[in-house]
Structure formats: structure tokens, C-alpha cells
């Protein structure tokens, strides 16, 4: 009689395993994790809200509207102070609060005016096409009616450099020193953003930076890539 011997099928061991795809080894670097992980998101719970100019309406396009500066407040994570301005709603019986970046010289109880026919004085908002050359402005719009995009950080300001012959475009000098051409219908606040000189004070201890970045987001302390191991960063090792 015949005896059949069944041999088990051989499974490939570590030596026969397929090599991992190129670039799959090592650690995911910090820059790549920032897009995916939630531990790097901004700390927004205690923040007061977005900073915007008034939405453009008939009163601003053809005249002006008066507002009252109710209070100047600190916004966590923002270097510049914020002011709360109250306007009367032109269409309904109610008040509307707006949050702006405060400019130097603004105070509580001050009346500010927004519109094409507003006067050129500190804290007022008017189209940059109505401002003379050399005017210092902040919280300037990049496109008409976008409610303020440029020169919003503490101590920053733009300057009106010149107007086009047809009156449609205005050239401004940015805080970096570069020049930019924007539509003349863009609005801006007259004055320099408050809170300037913030970087003149030396950071004498690490605890100052700890509290500064704690209210912003998880981006400090920052380990250099050259101080890591080769598995952790392309600059590591050596």
C-alpha cells in the first residue's frame, strides 16, 4: 500500500517579505502633520470675534453714518487692541455692533464717521480715492467691500502714494515697503494701527514666549530639524 505525505505550504519569512515603498520609512515631519492633526489648530474659545469694517450700504456710498466707540478691548492672541463701535441700523429699530482694530489716538466715547463724505480725521472710514496723497491708513481693503484685509497687525500702516488719472485706481505703500495698486473704492481707517512697539521689548525669559504662544496655537517650542535624528527629519543626523 502507498503512504501519502502531505507537506505544509511554505509561507515567506522576513527575508522573503516585500520591501516597503520608497519614502515610507521614518517619521512624518512636523510640517506635514500640521495639515491633518487637530493639536495644531488655533485657540479660539476666548477670542472676541472677527475684525471687519461695516458692510457697504447706501449711507456709506452716498453720504456718511455716525458710530460711537463703546469700548477698547483686548483680543487674546492678537497684538493690536480691538474697539467696539456701535451704529444705528438705518433700516430697522436696533443697534449694530462692529469690531475694528483700534488706531492710535482713538478713545472711548469718540464719534467716528463712515462714508464717502466723511471727514479725514483719526478713526474715520472712507474710500481711499477720497484721501489725499500721503495719508496714513490701516485696515485697508484689498478688493472693494471685502471689509478690511491689509495693515491690521499692531503698529502697521499703509500710505496713499498716488491716484490714477481716471480716478479708478489708487497706489498704496504696504507695511513691507512694496507698492500695490487697488481700486479707489476700497475703504480704510485713517490712522496707524495701535499697539506699536510691541517687538521693542526684549523677551527676557522662555516663560514670556510660553504665554504668548499658548493663546495663539501650538507652534512653540520649535525643535530644529538639524537637531533631530535621521529617522525624524531630512536634516537630521551628522
XYZ file of C-alpha atoms in Angstrom:
238
model
C 0.000 0.000 0.000
C 1.019 3.611 -0.619
C 1.552 6.207 2.047
C 0.909 9.834 1.046
C 2.839 12.512 2.929
C 1.283 15.959 2.963
C 3.838 18.739 3.236
C 2.672 22.110 4.549
C 2.831 25.069 2.173
C 5.787 27.280 2.902
C 4.995 30.848 3.919
C 7.546 33.542 3.107
C 9.539 34.704 6.133
C 11.052 38.092 6.863
C 13.721 37.556 4.225
C 11.076 36.981 1.547
C 8.791 39.888 2.596
C 8.232 42.652 0.066
C 10.322 45.760 0.678
C 8.366 48.850 1.817
C 7.808 51.526 -0.826
C 10.476 54.175 -1.123
C 9.907 57.075 1.296
C 7.590 55.126 3.612
C 10.194 54.690 6.337
C 10.875 57.272 9.001
C 8.665 59.684 10.848
C 6.141 62.143 9.383
C 7.728 65.562 9.846
C 6.019 68.370 11.747
C 5.138 70.425 8.678
C 3.148 67.529 7.213
C 1.306 66.837 10.448
C 0.052 70.406 10.770
C -2.485 69.983 7.997
C -4.053 66.834 9.423
C -3.725 66.888 13.202
C -6.108 68.834 15.445
C -3.453 69.561 18.069
C -2.119 72.413 15.919
C -5.425 74.281 15.461
C -5.787 77.835 16.760
C -7.151 78.520 20.274
C -10.326 80.439 19.512
C -12.613 79.880 22.509
C -11.870 83.156 24.304
C -11.463 85.314 21.219
C -13.891 88.181 20.768
C -14.683 87.586 17.092
C -13.672 88.566 13.586
C -12.499 92.114 12.890
C -14.316 93.724 9.945
C -15.422 97.123 8.685
C -19.123 97.850 8.182
C -20.823 96.138 5.281
C -21.186 98.708 2.493
C -24.671 100.207 2.243
C -26.400 103.222 0.684
C -25.430 105.523 3.568
C -21.714 104.828 3.093
C -21.788 105.035 -0.695
C -23.593 108.375 -0.915
C -23.060 110.100 2.445
C -21.864 109.052 5.870
C -23.073 107.338 9.034
C -22.073 108.093 12.626
C -20.868 105.480 15.120
C -19.844 105.584 18.783
C -16.740 103.869 20.194
C -18.169 101.975 23.177
C -15.065 100.197 24.470
C -11.493 99.258 23.626
C -10.839 95.612 24.442
C -8.004 93.091 24.324
C -8.388 90.163 21.951
C -6.415 87.075 23.106
C -3.736 86.108 20.621
C -3.826 89.487 18.839
C -1.144 92.100 19.360
C -3.321 95.071 18.432
C -6.225 96.263 20.633
C -9.765 95.949 19.327
C -12.515 98.553 19.554
C -16.252 98.027 19.627
C -18.178 100.603 17.569
C -21.965 100.899 17.727
C -24.041 102.161 14.788
C -27.777 102.727 14.479
C -29.304 100.461 11.879
C -30.531 102.712 9.030
C -33.413 100.381 8.149
C -34.612 98.828 11.427
C -35.002 99.997 15.005
C -31.891 98.434 16.503
C -28.192 98.947 17.142
C -25.429 97.169 15.261
C -22.055 96.442 16.838
C -18.911 96.325 14.742
C -15.440 95.210 15.821
C -12.496 97.122 14.374
C -8.785 97.255 15.016
C -8.191 100.365 17.143
C -5.948 103.086 15.706
C -3.594 105.312 17.692
C -5.495 108.238 19.214
C -8.897 106.505 19.303
C -10.722 106.664 22.664
C -13.997 105.509 24.165
C -16.882 107.922 23.733
C -15.490 109.160 20.423
C -17.751 109.568 17.399
C -16.436 108.010 14.192
C -17.904 108.559 10.734
C -18.009 106.086 7.830
C -18.790 107.008 4.265
C -17.713 108.756 1.092
C -18.459 112.200 2.585
C -16.840 111.615 5.979
C -14.066 113.966 7.094
C -10.406 113.000 7.021
C -9.727 112.519 10.742
C -8.360 109.772 13.008
C -10.670 106.767 13.259
C -12.930 107.648 10.328
C -13.520 105.246 7.432
C -13.687 106.499 3.864
C -12.725 105.339 0.353
C -9.019 105.752 -0.364
C -9.905 107.527 -3.597
C -11.178 110.433 -1.440
C -7.925 110.685 0.553
C -5.041 112.957 -0.434
C -1.604 111.534 -1.191
C 0.477 110.893 1.902
C -2.476 109.867 4.093
C -1.604 107.170 6.663
C -4.221 104.415 6.747
C -4.772 100.985 8.275
C -7.185 98.080 7.877
C -7.328 98.795 4.157
C -9.473 96.769 1.780
C -7.742 94.743 -0.946
C -10.865 94.425 -3.085
C -13.877 96.705 -2.805
C -16.251 95.719 0.027
C -14.065 92.931 1.479
C -14.226 94.764 4.869
C -10.513 95.247 5.528
C -7.549 92.988 4.775
C -4.282 94.986 4.785
C -2.263 96.591 7.624
C -4.134 95.041 10.565
C -1.216 93.983 12.791
C -0.085 96.192 15.688
C 1.891 99.250 14.603
C 1.324 98.630 10.869
C 0.083 101.186 8.384
C -0.244 101.809 4.655
C 0.248 105.107 2.900
C -1.625 106.527 -0.081
C 1.060 107.137 -2.726
C -0.966 108.355 -5.708
C -4.145 108.152 -7.758
C -4.627 107.266 -11.409
C -5.752 109.949 -13.867
C -9.169 108.375 -14.362
C -9.665 108.076 -10.571
C -10.343 104.342 -10.646
C -7.087 103.016 -9.154
C -5.004 104.105 -6.175
C -1.422 103.129 -5.401
C -0.584 102.429 -1.759
C 2.640 101.603 0.045
C 2.365 98.395 2.078
C 3.869 97.891 5.572
C 6.658 95.859 3.910
C 7.587 98.832 1.707
C 6.286 97.312 -1.521
C 3.717 99.155 -3.633
C 0.291 97.839 -4.529
C -2.455 99.115 -6.822
C -6.005 98.724 -5.504
C -9.393 100.074 -6.646
C -10.141 103.605 -5.419
C -13.464 102.428 -3.994
C -11.634 100.369 -1.348
C -12.148 101.773 2.146
C -9.656 102.175 5.002
C -9.433 103.552 8.541
C -7.469 106.786 8.883
C -4.516 106.370 11.263
C -1.860 103.888 12.396
C -2.865 100.577 13.985
C -2.466 100.797 17.779
C -0.171 98.560 19.817
C 3.018 99.552 18.003
C 6.449 98.933 19.514
C 5.385 95.529 20.772
C 8.560 93.883 19.495
C 10.872 96.503 21.044
C 10.533 94.955 24.491
C 13.034 92.093 24.882
C 11.808 88.570 25.644
C 13.866 88.024 28.787
C 12.721 84.508 29.625
C 11.187 81.498 27.927
C 8.054 81.836 30.078
C 7.142 85.040 28.208
C 7.117 83.167 24.901
C 5.248 80.269 26.533
C 2.320 82.519 27.472
C 2.473 84.435 24.187
C 2.034 81.323 22.035
C -0.275 79.485 24.457
C -3.198 81.724 23.436
C -2.280 81.598 19.726
C -1.674 77.977 18.687
C 0.646 75.035 19.274
C 3.761 76.289 17.457
C 6.280 76.758 20.295
C 8.849 75.487 21.267
C 10.099 74.556 17.807
C 12.814 71.908 17.530
C 15.260 72.425 14.632
C 15.426 69.676 12.029
C 19.228 69.588 12.275
C 18.928 68.714 15.981
C 16.871 65.564 15.217
C 17.861 62.025 14.270
C 17.973 60.925 10.600
C 14.732 58.941 11.027
C 12.814 62.027 12.149
C 13.786 64.726 9.635
C 15.634 65.087 6.332
C 18.105 67.454 8.065
C 18.700 65.084 10.990
C 21.898 63.284 11.859
C 25.533 64.228 11.332
